[in-house]
PDB file of C-alpha atoms in Angstrom:
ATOM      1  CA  UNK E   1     -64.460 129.969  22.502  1.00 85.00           C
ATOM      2  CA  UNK E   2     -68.035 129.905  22.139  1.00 85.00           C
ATOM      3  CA  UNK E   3     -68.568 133.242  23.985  1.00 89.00           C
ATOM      4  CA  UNK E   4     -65.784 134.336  22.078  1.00 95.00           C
ATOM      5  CA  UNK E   5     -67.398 134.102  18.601  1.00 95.00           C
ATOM      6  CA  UNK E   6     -70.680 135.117  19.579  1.00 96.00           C
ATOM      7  CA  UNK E   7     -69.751 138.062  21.780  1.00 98.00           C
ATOM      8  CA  UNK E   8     -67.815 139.178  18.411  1.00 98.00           C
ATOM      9  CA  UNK E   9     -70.884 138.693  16.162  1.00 98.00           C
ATOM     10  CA  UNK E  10     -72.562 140.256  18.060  1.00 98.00           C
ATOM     11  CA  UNK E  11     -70.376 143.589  18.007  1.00 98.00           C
ATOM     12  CA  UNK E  12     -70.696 143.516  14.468  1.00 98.00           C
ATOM     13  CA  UNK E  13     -73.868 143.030  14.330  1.00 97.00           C
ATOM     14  CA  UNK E  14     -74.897 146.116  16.595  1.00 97.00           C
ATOM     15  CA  UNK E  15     -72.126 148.348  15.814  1.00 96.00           C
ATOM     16  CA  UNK E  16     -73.541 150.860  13.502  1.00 93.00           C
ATOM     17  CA  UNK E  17     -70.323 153.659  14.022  1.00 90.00           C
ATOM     18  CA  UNK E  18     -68.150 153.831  11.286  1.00 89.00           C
ATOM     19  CA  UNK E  19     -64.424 152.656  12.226  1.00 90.00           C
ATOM     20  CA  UNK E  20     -61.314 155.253  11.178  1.00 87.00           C
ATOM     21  CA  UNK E  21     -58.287 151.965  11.053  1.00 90.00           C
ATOM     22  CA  UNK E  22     -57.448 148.758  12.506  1.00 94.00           C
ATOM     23  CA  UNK E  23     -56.677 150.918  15.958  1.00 95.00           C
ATOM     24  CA  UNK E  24     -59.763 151.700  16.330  1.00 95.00           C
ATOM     25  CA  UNK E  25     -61.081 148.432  15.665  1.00 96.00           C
ATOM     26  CA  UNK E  26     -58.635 147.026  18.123  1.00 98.00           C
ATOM     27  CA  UNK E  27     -59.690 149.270  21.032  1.00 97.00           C
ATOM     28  CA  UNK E  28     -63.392 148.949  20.772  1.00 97.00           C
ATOM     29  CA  UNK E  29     -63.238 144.900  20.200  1.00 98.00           C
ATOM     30  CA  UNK E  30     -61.591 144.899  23.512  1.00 98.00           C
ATOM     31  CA  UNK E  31     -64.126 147.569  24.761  1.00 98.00           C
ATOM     32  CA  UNK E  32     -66.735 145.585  23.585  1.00 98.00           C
ATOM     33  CA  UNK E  33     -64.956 142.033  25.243  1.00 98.00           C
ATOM     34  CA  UNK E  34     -64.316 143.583  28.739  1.00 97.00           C
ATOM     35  CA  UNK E  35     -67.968 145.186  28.950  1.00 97.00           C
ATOM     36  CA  UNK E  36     -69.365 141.737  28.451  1.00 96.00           C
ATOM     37  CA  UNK E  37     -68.797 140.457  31.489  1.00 95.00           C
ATOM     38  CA  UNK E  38     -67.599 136.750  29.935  1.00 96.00           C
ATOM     39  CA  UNK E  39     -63.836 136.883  30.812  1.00 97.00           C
ATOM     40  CA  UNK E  40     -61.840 137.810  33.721  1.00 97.00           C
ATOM     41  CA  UNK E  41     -59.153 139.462  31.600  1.00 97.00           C
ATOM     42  CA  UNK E  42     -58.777 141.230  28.391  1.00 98.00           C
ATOM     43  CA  UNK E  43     -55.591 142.908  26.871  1.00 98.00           C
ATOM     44  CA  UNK E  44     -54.287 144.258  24.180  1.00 97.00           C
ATOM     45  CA  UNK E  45     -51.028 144.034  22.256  1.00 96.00           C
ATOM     46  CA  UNK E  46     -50.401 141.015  24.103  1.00 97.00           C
ATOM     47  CA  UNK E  47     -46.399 140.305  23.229  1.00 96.00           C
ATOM     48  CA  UNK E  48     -44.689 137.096  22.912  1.00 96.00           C
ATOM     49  CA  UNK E  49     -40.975 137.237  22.208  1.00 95.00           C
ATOM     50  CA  UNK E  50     -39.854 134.486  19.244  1.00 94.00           C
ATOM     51  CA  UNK E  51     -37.430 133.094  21.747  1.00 95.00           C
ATOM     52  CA  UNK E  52     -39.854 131.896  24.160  1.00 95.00           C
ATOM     53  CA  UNK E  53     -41.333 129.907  21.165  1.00 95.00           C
ATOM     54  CA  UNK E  54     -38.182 128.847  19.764  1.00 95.00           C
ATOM     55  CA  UNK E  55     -37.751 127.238  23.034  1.00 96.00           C
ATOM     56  CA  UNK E  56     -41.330 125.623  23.373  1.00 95.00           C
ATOM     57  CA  UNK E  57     -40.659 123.858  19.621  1.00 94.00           C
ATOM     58  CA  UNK E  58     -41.165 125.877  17.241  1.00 95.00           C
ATOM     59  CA  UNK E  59     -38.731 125.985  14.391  1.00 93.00           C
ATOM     60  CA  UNK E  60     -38.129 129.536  13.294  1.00 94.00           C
ATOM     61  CA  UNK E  61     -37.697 130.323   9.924  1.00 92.00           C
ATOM     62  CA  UNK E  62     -38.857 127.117   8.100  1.00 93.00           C
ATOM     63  CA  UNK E  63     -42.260 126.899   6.297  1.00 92.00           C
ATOM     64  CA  UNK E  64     -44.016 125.548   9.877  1.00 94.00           C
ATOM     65  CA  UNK E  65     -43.738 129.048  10.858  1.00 96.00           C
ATOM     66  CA  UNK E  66     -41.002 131.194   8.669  1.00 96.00           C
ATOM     67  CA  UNK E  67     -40.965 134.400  10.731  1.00 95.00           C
ATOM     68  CA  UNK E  68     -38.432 135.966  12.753  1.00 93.00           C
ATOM     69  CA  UNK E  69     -40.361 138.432  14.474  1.00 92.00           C
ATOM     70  CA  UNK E  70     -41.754 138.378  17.387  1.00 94.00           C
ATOM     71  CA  UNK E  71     -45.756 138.144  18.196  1.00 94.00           C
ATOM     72  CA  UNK E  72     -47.842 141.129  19.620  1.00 96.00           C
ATOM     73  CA  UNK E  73     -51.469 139.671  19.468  1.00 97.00           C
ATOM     74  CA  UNK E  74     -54.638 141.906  19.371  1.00 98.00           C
ATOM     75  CA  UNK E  75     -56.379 141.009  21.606  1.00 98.00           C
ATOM     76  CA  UNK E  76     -55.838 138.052  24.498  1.00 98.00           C
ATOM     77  CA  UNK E  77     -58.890 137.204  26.902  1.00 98.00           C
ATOM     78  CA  UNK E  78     -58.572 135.162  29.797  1.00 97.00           C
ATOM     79  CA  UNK E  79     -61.326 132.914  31.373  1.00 96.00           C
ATOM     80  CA  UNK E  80     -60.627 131.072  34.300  1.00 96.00           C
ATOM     81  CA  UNK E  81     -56.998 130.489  33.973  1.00 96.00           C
ATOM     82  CA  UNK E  82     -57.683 129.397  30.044  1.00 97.00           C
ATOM     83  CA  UNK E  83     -57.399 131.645  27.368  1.00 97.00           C
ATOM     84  CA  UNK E  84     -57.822 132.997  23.587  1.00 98.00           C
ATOM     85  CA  UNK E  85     -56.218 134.854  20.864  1.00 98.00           C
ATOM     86  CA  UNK E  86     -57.852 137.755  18.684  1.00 98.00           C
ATOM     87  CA  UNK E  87     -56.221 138.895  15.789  1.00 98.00           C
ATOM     88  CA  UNK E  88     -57.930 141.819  13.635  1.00 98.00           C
ATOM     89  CA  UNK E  89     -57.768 143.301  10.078  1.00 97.00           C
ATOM     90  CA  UNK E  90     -59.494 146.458   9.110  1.00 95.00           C
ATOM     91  CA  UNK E  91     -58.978 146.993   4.812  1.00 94.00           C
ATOM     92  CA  UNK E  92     -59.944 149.665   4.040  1.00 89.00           C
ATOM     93  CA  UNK E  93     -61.327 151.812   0.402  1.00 85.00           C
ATOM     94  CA  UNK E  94     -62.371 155.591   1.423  1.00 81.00           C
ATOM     95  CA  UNK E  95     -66.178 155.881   2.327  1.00 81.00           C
ATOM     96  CA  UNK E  96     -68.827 158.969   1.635  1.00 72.00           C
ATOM     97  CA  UNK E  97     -69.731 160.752   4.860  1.00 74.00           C
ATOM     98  CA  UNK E  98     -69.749 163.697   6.321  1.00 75.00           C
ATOM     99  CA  UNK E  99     -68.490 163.919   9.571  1.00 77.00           C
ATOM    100  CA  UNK E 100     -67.555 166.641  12.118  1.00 80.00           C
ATOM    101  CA  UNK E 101     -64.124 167.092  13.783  1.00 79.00           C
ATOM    102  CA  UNK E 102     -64.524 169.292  17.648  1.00 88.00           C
ATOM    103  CA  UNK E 103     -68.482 169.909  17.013  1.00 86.00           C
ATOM    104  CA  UNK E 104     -67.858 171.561  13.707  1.00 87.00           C
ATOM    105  CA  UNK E 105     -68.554 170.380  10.070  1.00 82.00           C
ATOM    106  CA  UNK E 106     -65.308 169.819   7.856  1.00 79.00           C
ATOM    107  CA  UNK E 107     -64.711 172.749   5.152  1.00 79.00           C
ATOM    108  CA  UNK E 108     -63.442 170.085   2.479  1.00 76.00           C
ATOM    109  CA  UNK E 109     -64.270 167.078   0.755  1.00 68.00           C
ATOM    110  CA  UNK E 110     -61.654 164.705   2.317  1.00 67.00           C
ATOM    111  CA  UNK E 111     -62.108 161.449   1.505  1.00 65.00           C
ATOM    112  CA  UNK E 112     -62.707 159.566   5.247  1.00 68.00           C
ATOM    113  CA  UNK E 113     -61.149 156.192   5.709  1.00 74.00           C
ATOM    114  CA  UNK E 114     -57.902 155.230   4.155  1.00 72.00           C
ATOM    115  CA  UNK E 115     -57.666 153.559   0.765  1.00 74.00           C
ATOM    116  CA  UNK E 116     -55.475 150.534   1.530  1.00 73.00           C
ATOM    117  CA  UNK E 117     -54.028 148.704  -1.482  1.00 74.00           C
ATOM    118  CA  UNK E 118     -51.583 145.658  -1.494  1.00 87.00           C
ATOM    119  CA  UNK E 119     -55.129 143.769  -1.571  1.00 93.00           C
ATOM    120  CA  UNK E 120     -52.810 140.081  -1.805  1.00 94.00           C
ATOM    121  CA  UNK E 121     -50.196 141.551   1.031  1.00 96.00           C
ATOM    122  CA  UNK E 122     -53.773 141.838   3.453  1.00 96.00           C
ATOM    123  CA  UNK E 123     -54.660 138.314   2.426  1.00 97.00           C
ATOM    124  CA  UNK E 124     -51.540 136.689   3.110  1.00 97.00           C
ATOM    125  CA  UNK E 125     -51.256 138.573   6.517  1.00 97.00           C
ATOM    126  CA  UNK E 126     -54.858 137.349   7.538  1.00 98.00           C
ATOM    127  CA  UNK E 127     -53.796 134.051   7.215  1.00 98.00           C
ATOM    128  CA  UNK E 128     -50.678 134.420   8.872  1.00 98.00           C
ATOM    129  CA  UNK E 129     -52.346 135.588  12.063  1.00 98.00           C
ATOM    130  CA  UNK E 130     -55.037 132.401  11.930  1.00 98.00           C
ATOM    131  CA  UNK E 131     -51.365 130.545  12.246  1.00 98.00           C
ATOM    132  CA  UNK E 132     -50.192 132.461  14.754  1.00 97.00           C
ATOM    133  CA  UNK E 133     -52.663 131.436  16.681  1.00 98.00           C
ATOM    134  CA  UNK E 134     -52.250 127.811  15.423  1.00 97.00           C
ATOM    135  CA  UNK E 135     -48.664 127.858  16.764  1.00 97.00           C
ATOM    136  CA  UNK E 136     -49.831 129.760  20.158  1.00 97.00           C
ATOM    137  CA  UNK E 137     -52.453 126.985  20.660  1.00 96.00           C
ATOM    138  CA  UNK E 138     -49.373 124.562  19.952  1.00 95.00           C
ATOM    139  CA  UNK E 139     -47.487 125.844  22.700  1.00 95.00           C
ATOM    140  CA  UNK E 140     -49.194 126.695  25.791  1.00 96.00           C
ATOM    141  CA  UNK E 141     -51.655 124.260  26.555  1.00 96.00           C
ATOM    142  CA  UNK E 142     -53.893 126.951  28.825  1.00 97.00           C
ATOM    143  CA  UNK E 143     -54.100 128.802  25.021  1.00 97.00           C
ATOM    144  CA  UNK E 144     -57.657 127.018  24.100  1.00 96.00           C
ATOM    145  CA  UNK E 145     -57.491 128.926  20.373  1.00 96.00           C
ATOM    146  CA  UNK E 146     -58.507 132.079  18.957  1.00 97.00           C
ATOM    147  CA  UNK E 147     -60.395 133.939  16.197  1.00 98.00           C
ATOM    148  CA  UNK E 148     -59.073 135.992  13.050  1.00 98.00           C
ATOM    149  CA  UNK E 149     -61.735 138.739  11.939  1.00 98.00           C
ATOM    150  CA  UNK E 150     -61.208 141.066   9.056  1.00 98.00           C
ATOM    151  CA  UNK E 151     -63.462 143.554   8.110  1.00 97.00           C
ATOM    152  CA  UNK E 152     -63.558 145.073   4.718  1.00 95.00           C
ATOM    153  CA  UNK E 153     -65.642 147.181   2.264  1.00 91.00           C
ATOM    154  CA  UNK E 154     -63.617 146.065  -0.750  1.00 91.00           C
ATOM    155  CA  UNK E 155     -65.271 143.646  -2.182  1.00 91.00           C
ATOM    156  CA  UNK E 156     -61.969 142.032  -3.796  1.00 93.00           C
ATOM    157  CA  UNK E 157     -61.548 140.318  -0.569  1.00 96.00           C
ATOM    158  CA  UNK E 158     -64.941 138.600  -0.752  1.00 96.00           C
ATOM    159  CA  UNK E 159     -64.706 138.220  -5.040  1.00 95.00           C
ATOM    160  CA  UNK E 160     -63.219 135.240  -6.376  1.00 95.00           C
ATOM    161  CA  UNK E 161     -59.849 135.738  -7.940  1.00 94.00           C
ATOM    162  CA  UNK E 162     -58.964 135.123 -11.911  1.00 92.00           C
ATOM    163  CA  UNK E 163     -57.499 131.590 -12.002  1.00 90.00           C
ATOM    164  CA  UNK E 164     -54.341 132.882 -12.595  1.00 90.00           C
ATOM    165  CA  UNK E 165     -53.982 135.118  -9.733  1.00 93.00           C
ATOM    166  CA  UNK E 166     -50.546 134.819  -7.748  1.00 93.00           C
ATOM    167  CA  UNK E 167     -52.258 135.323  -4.779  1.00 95.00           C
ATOM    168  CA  UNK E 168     -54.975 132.345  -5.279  1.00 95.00           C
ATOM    169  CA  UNK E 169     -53.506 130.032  -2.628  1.00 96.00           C
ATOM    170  CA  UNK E 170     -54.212 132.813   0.293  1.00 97.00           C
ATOM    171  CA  UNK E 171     -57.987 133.842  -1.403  1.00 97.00           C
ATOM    172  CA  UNK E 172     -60.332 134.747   0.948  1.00 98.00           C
ATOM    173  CA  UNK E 173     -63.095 135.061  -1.431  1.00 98.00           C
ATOM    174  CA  UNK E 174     -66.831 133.633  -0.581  1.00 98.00           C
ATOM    175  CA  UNK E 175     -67.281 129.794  -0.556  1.00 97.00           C
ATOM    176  CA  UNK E 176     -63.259 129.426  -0.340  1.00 97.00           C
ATOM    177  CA  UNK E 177     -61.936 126.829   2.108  1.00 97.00           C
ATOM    178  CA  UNK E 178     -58.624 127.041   2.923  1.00 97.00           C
ATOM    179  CA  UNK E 179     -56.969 123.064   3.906  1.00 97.00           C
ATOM    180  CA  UNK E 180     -54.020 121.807   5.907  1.00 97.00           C
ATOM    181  CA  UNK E 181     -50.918 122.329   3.706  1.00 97.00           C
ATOM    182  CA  UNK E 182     -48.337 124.974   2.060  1.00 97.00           C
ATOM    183  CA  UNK E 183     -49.767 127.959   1.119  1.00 97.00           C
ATOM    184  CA  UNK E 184     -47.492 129.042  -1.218  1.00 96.00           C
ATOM    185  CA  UNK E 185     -47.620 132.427  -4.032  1.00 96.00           C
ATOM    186  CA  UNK E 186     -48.467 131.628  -7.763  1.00 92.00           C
ATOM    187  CA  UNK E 187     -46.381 132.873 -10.318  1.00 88.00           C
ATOM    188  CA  UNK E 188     -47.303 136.047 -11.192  1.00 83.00           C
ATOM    189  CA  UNK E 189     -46.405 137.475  -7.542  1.00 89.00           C
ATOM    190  CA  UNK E 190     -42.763 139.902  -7.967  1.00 89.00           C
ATOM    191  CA  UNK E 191     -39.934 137.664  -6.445  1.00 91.00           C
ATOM    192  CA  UNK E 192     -39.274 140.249  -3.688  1.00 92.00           C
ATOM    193  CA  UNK E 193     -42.948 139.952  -2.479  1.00 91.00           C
ATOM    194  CA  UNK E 194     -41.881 136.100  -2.449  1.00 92.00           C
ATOM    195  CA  UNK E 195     -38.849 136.905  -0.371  1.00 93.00           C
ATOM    196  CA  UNK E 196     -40.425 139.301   1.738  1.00 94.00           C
ATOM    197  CA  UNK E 197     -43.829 136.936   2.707  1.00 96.00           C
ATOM    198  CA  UNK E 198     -42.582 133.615   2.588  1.00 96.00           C
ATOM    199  CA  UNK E 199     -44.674 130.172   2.108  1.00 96.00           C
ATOM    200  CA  UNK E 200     -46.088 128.710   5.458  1.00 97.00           C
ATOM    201  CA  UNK E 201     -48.373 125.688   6.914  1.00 97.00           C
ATOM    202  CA  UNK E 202     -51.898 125.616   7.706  1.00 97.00           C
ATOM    203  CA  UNK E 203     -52.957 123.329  10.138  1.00 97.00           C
ATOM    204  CA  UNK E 204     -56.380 123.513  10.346  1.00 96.00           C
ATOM    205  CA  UNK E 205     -59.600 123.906   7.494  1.00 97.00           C
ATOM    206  CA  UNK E 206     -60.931 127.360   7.414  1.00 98.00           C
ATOM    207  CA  UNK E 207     -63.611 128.018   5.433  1.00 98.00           C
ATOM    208  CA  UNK E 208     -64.337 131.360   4.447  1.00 98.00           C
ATOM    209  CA  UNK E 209     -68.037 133.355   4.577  1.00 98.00           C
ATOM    210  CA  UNK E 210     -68.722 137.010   4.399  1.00 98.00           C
ATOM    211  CA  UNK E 211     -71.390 138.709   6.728  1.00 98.00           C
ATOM    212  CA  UNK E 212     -72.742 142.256   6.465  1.00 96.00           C
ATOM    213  CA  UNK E 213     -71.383 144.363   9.492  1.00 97.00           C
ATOM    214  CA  UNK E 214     -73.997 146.913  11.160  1.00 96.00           C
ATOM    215  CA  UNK E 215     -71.978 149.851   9.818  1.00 92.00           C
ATOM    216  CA  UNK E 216     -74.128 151.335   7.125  1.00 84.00           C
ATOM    217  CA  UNK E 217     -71.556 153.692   5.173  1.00 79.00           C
ATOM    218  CA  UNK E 218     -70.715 152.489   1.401  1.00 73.00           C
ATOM    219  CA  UNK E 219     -67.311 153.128   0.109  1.00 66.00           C
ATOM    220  CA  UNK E 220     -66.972 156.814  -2.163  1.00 62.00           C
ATOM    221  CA  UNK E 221     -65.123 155.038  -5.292  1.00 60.00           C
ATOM    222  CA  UNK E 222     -66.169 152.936  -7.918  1.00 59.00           C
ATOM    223  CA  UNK E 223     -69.349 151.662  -9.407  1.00 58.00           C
ATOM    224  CA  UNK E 224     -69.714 149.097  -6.489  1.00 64.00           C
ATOM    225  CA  UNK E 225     -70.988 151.130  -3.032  1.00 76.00           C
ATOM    226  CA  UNK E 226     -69.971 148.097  -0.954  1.00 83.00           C
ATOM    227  CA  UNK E 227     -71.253 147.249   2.652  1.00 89.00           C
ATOM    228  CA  UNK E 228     -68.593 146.897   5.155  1.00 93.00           C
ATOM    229  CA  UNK E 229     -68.284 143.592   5.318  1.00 96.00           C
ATOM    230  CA  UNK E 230     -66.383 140.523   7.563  1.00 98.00           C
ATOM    231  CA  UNK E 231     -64.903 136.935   7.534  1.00 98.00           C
ATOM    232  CA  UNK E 232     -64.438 135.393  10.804  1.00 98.00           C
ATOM    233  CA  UNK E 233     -62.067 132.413  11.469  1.00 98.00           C
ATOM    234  CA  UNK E 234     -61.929 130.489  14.459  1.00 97.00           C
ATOM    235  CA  UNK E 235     -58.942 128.497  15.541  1.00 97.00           C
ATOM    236  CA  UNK E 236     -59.621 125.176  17.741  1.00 91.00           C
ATOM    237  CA  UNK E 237     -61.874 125.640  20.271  1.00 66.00           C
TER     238      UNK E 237
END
C-alpha cells in the first residue's frame, strides 16, 4: 500500500500531459504502475460478479452495500500473492489549449476536455468506489486495500458546499472528513436521484485534501482558471 500511494503521487506529480477522460487516466495509471517495477501484476477492468460477493457475506441491496451490479475495478495490482484496488475519477470542465490532431493544427475553436456536470452524482460515485473497496478488502483476505483518486479542475469539488446542500453528506470539499456511518442525501436532492443512488455505509474515516497535479492547463470557462487538481483516499493498508 505504501508503494501504492507514493508510486501514484508521484504520477501526478510528474505528469505534465493533459488527460482527454477517465480512459485515459485509467490506461496511463496502469502504464505508469506496471513501468514501476513494484508489483508483479497490474490489470485493468478487473471484474467481480455480485454473486461471488453475495456468497462471501455481503448483503446485496441493503445500505451495507445497496447495489446490484456487479464490480469492474480500475485498476488491481498484485504483489506477491497480496493485492490492491484502484478506483479513478476524472471530472472534468473544458480547458484552453491548442492542440494538434495527425501533426496538424485544429481549424476551430473546440473546446478540449468534456464539461461534466451532475457535480453531486461524481461525489456520491467517488465514495461509492472507496466502499467498494471497503467491501473487497472485507472479502478476500489476500485484498490488503486500495486507493480512490479523483482528479478535477472544478473547483466545486474542492469548495465547501452551502449548508443546505443535498449533497453535503458525500462533500469532498478541502478539510472535509468523511466518518463511519450512513451517508445519506439532504433534502433538496430530486427523489429519483434518491432512488437511483441510494444511502450506503462507510466504514472507515477519510479525510479529504486537494493537491495540485503537474498538468499545467486551466479550465476555458468562468472567472476561476483552476489547476487540475486531486484527492486521494486510501483504504486499509
Amino acid at each position: 500500500m505504501s508503494f501504492l500511494r507514493s508510486d501514484l503521487e508521484a504520477f501526478l506529480a510528474t505528469n505534465k500531459e493533459l488527460m482527454f477522460n477517465e480512459r485515459d487516466l485509467q490506461v496511463r495509471v496502469a502504464s505508469w504502475l506496471q513501468e514501476s517495477g513494484h508489483y508483479d501484476d497490474v490489470d485493468m477492468e478487473y471484474a467481480v460478479p455480485k454473486e461471488e460477493l453475495a456468497a462471501r457475506g455481503v448483503k446485496i441491496g441493503e445500505p451495507s452495500f445497496p447495489w446490484t451490479n456487479d464490480l469492474s475495478i480500475d485498476v488491481v495490482v498484485e504483489k506477491n500473492g497480496e493485492f490492491a484496488a484502484v478506483e479513478l475519477k476524472y471530472a472534468t470542465r473544458p480547458v484552453d489549449v491548442k492542440i494538434d490532431r495527425f501533426g496538424e493544427p485544429m481549424k476551430t475553436d473546440c473546446l478540449i476536455v468534456k464539461d461534466q456536470s451532475a457535480n453531486d452524482i461524481v461525489m456520491y460515485n467517488y465514495w461509492k468506489d472507496v466502499r467498494r473497496v471497503e467491501i473487497l478488502a472485507r472479502c478476500y483476505p489476500k485484498v490488503k486495500g486500495g486507493v480512490a483518486l479523483m482528479v478535477t479542475n472544478s473547483t466545486i469539488y474542492w469548495n465547501t458546499p452551502r449548508p443546505d446542500a443535498g449533497y453535503r453528506a458525500f462533500s469532498t470539499s478541502e478539510g472535509n472528513i468523511l466518518r463511519p456511518g450512513l451517508l445519506e442525501w439532504g433534502k433538496r436532492i430530486a427523489a429519483s436521484v434518491v432512488r437511483s443512488h441510494p444511502a450506503f455505509e462507510l466504514d472507515g474515516t477519510y479525510p479529504c485534501h486537494w493537491t495540485d497535479t503537474a498538468v499545467v492547463v486551466r479550465c476555458a470557462i468562468g472567472r476561476e482558471k483552476a489547476p487540475f487538481r486531486y484527492l486521494l483516499s486510501v483504504i486499509g493498508g
